Tab-separated table of C-alpha atoms in Angstrom:
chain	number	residue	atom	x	y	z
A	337	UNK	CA	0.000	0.000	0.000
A	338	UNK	CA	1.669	3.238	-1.084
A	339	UNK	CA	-0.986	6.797	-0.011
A	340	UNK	CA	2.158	8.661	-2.541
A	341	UNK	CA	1.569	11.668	0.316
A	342	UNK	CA	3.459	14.987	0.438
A	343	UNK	CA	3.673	16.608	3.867
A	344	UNK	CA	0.403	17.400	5.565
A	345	UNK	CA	-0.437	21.049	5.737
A	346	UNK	CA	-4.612	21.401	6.073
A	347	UNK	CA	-6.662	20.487	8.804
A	348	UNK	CA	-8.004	17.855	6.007
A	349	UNK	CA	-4.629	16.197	4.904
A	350	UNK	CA	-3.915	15.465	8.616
A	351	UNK	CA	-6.641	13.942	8.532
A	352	UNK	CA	-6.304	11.931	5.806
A	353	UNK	CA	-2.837	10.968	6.919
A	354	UNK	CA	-4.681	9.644	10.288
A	355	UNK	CA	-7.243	7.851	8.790
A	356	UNK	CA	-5.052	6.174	6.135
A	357	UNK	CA	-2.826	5.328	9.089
A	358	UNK	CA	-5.246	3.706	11.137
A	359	UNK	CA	-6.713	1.533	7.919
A	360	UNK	CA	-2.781	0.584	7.172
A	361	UNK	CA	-2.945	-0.662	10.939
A	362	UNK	CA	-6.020	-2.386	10.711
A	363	UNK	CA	-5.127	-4.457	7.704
A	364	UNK	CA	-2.036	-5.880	9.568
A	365	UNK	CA	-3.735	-6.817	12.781
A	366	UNK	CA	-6.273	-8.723	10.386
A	367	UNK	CA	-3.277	-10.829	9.692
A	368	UNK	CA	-1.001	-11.043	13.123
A	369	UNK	CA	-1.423	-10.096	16.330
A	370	UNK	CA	-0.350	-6.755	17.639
A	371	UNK	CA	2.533	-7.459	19.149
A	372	UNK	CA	4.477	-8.393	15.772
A	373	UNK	CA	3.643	-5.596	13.770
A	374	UNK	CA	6.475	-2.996	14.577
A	375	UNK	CA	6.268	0.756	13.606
A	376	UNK	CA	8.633	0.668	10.667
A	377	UNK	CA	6.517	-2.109	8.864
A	378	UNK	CA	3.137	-0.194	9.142
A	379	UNK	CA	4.889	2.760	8.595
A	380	UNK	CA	6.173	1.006	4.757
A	381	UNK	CA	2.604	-0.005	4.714
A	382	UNK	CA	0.989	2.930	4.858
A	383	UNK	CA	3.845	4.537	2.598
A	384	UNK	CA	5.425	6.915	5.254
A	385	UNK	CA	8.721	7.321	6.881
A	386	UNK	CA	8.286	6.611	10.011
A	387	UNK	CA	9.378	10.115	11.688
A	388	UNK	CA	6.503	11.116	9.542
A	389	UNK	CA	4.014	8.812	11.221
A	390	UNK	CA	5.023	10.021	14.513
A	391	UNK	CA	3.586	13.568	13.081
A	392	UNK	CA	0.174	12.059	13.622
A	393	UNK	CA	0.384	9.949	17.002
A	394	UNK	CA	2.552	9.544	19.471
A	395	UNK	CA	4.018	6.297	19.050
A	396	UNK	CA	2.569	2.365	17.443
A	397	UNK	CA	0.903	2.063	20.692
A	398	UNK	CA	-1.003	4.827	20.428
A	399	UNK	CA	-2.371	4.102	17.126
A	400	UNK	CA	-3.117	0.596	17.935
A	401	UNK	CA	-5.285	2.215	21.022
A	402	UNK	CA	-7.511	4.418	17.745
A	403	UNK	CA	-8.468	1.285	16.260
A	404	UNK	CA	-9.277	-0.290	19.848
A	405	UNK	CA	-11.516	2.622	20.269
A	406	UNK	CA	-12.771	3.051	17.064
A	407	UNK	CA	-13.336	-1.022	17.202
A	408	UNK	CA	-15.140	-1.499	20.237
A	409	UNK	CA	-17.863	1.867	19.332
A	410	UNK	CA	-18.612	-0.478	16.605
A	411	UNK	CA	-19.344	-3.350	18.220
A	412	UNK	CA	-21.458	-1.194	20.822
A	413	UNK	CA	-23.462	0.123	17.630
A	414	UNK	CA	-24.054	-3.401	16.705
A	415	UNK	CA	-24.534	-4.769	19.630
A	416	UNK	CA	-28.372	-5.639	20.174
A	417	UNK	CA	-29.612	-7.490	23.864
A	418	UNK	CA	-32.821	-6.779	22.947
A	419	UNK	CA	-35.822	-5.225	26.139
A	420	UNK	CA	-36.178	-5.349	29.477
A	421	UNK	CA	-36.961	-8.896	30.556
A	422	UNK	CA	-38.197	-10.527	33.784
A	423	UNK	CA	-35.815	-13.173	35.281
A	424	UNK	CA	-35.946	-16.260	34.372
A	425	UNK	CA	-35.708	-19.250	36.239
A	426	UNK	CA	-32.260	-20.475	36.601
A	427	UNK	CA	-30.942	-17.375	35.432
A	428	UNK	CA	-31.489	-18.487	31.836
A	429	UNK	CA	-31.811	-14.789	31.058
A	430	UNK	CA	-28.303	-13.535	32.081
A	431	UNK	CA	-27.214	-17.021	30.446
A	432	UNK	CA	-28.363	-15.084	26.895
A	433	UNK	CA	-27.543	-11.643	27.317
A	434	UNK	CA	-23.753	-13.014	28.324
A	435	UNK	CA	-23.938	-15.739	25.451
A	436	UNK	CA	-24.961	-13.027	23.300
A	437	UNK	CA	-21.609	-10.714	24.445
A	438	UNK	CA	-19.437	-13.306	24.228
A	439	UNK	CA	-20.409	-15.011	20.781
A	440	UNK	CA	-20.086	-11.250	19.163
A	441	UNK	CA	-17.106	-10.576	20.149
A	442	UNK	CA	-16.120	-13.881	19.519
A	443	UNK	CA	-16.693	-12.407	15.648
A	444	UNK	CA	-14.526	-9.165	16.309
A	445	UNK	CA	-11.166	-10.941	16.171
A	446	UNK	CA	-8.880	-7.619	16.132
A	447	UNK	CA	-10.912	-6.467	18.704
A	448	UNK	CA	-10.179	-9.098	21.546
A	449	UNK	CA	-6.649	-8.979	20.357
A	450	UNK	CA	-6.193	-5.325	21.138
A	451	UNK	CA	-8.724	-5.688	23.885
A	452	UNK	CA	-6.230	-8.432	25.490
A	453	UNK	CA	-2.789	-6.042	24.396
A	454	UNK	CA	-4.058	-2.753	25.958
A	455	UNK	CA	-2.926	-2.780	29.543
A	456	UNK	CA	0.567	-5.243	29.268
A	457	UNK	CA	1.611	-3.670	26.006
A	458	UNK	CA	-0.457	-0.804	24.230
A	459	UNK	CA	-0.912	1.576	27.385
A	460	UNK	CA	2.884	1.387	28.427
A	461	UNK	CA	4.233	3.396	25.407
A	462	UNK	CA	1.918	6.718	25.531
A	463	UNK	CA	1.907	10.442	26.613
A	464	UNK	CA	-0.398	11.590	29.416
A	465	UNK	CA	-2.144	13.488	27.615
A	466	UNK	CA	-2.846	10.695	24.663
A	467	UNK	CA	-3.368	8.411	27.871
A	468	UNK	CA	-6.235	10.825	29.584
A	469	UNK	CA	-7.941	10.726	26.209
A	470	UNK	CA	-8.086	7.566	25.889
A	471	UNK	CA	-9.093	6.711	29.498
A	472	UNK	CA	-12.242	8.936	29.348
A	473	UNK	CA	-13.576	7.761	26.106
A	474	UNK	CA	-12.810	4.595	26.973
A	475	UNK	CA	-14.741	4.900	30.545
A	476	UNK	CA	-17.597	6.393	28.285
A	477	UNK	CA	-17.493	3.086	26.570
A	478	UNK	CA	-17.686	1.157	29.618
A	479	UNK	CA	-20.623	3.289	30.917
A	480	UNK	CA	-22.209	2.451	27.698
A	481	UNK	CA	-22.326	-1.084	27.735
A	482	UNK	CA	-23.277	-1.225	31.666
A	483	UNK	CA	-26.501	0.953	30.052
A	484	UNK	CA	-26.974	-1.886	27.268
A	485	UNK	CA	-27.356	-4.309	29.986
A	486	UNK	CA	-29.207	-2.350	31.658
A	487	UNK	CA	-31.818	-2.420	29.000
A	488	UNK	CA	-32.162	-6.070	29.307
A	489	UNK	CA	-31.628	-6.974	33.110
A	490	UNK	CA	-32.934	-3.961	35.367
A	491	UNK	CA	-32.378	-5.127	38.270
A	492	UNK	CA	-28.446	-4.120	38.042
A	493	UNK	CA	-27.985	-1.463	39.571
A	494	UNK	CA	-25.484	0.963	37.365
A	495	UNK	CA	-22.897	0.253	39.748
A	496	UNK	CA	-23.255	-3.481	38.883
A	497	UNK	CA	-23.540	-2.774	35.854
A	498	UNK	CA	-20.144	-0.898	35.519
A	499	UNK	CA	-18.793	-3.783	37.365
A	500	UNK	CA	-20.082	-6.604	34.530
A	501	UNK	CA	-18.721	-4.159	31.643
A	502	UNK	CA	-15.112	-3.457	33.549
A	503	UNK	CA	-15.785	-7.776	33.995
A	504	UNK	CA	-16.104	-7.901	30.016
A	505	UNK	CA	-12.878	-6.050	29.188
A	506	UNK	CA	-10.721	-8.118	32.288
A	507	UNK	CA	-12.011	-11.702	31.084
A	508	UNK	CA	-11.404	-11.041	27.351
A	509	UNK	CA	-7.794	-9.960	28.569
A	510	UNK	CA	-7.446	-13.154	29.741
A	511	UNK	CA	-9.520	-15.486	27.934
A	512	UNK	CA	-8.464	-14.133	24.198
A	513	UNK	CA	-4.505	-15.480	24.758
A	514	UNK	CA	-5.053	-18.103	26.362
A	515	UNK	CA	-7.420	-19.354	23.825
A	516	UNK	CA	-4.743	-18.550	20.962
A	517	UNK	CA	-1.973	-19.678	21.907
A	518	UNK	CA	1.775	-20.256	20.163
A	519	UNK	CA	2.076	-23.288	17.673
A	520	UNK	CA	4.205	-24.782	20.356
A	521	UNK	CA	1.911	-24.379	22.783
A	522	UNK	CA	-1.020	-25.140	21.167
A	523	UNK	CA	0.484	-28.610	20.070
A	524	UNK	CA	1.410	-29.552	23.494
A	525	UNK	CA	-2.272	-28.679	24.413
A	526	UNK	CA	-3.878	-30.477	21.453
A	527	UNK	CA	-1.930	-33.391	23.635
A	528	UNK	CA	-3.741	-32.759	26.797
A	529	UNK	CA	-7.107	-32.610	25.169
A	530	UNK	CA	-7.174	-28.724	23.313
A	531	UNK	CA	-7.692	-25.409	24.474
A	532	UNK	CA	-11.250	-24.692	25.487
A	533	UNK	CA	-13.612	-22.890	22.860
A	534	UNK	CA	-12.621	-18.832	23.539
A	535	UNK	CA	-16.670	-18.354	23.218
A	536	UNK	CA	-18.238	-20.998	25.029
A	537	UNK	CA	-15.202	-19.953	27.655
A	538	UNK	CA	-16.193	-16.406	27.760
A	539	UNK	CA	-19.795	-17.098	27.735
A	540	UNK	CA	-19.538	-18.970	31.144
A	541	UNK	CA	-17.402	-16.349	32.800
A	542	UNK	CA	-19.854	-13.744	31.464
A	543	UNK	CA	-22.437	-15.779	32.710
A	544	UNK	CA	-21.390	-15.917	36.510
A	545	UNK	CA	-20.379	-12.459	36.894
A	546	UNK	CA	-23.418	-11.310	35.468
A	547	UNK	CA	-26.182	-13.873	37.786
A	548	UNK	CA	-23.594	-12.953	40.767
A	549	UNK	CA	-24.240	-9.402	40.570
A	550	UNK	CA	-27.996	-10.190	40.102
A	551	UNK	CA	-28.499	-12.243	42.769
A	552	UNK	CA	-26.673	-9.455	45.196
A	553	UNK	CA	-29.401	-7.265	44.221
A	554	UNK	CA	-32.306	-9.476	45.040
C-alpha cells in the first residue's frame, strides 16, 4: 500500500494521513497479532517514513489504542440485547444476554486482540495526555455497555452494571490469549485434550459475573 503523500499542511490532509494510518494498521492486525507488527513495517505499509508517522500519534501504541476505540464503538453500535426482561428461572436470562456478548465478540477478532494487548503492552508506550484521552472515552465506553445491559436486566444497579462491563474487558484480557496460543503451545495442548472454545469460555465467565451481581441485588 503506497498513499504517494506529500507533507500534511490542512486540517483535512492530517486527517487523511490519520485515517489512512489507522486503515494501514487495521489491515495488519487482520493478519497477526499486535505485538508483531512494529512501527517501521506499518509505517512502509501505509507509505510513510516513520518520523513522519510520529507527526500524527505519538508512538505504534497509540495508534493501535484508535483502532481499539474506534473497534469497540462499533461493536457497541451493533450490539443488540434486545428489552427489558423478567428473570428467568435459573438465570437463563443472564445465560443469553452473556452468550450473546461473548459469541459477538467472539466475531470481532482484532478487537479481543487489542482488547487483550491494551494494559501489558499498548498503554505502556503513551503520553499523558494521549493516555487521559483515551481513558475517558474509553470509561464512556464502559458506561455504555453497563446501560446496554441495563436495557435487558434492570435489576443491576449501574454500579453493577459498571462492574459486569469493567468484567467484560478483564475476562477477554485473559480469555483471548489463552485461547490462541503459540504453535508450540497449542500442540502440546492439542496433547492434553485442546484449548477450550474462547466463546463458550467467555460465555460462562460472562455468565457468573453477570447472575452474581444479580443475585446481590435481590
Amino acid at each position: 500500500m503506497s498513499a504517494g503523500f506529500q507533507r500534511a499542511r490542512r486540517p483535512e490532509q492530517i486527517e487523511a494521513r490519520r485515517t489512512a494510518i489507522l486503515a494501514a494498521a487495521r489491515e495488519l492486525l487482520a493478519e497477526r497479532p499486535v505485538a508483531d507488527i512494529s512501527l517501521r513495517e506499518l509505517a512502509c505499509h501505509v507509505g510513510l517514513a516513520k518520523s513522519n508517522v510520529l507527526r500524527y500519534f505519538d508512538s505504534r501504541e497509540a495508534i493501535f489504542l484508535e483502532v481499539l476505540d474506534t473497534e469497540w464503538s462499533a461493536w457497541l453500535d451493533a450490539l443488540a440485547l434486545g428489552d427489558p426482561a423478567p428473570a428467568d428461572p435459573g438465570y437463563a436470562r443472564e445465560e443469553r444476554v452473556a452468550g450473546k456478548i461473548a459469541a459477538t465478540l467472539a466475531e470481532r477478532r482484532s478487537l479481543c486482540e487489542l482488547i487483550s494487548a491494551m494494559a501489558p503492552v499498548l498503554e505502556r508506550n503513551i503520553s499523558p495526555e494521549f493516555a487521559r484521552s483515551f481513558k475517558g472515552r474509553a470509561a464512556a465506553s464502559t458506561e455504555r455497555l453497563g446501560a446496554l445491559v441495563r436495557t435487558r436486566v434492570p435489576e443491576l444497579s449501574a454500579d453493577g452494571a459498571r462492574q459486569f462491563a469493567l468484567g467484560v474487558v478483564i475476562l477477554v484480557s485473559g480469555a483471548w490469549p489463552y485461547a490462541n496460543p503459540t504453535d508450540a503451545v497449542a500442540a502440546a495442548t492439542a496433547e492434553l485434550g485442546g484449548a477450550p472454545s474462547f466463546a463458550a469460555g467467555l460465555a460462562e465467565g460472562l455468565t457468573n459475573l453477570l447472575a452474581g451481581l444479580v443475585a446481590r441485588r435481590r
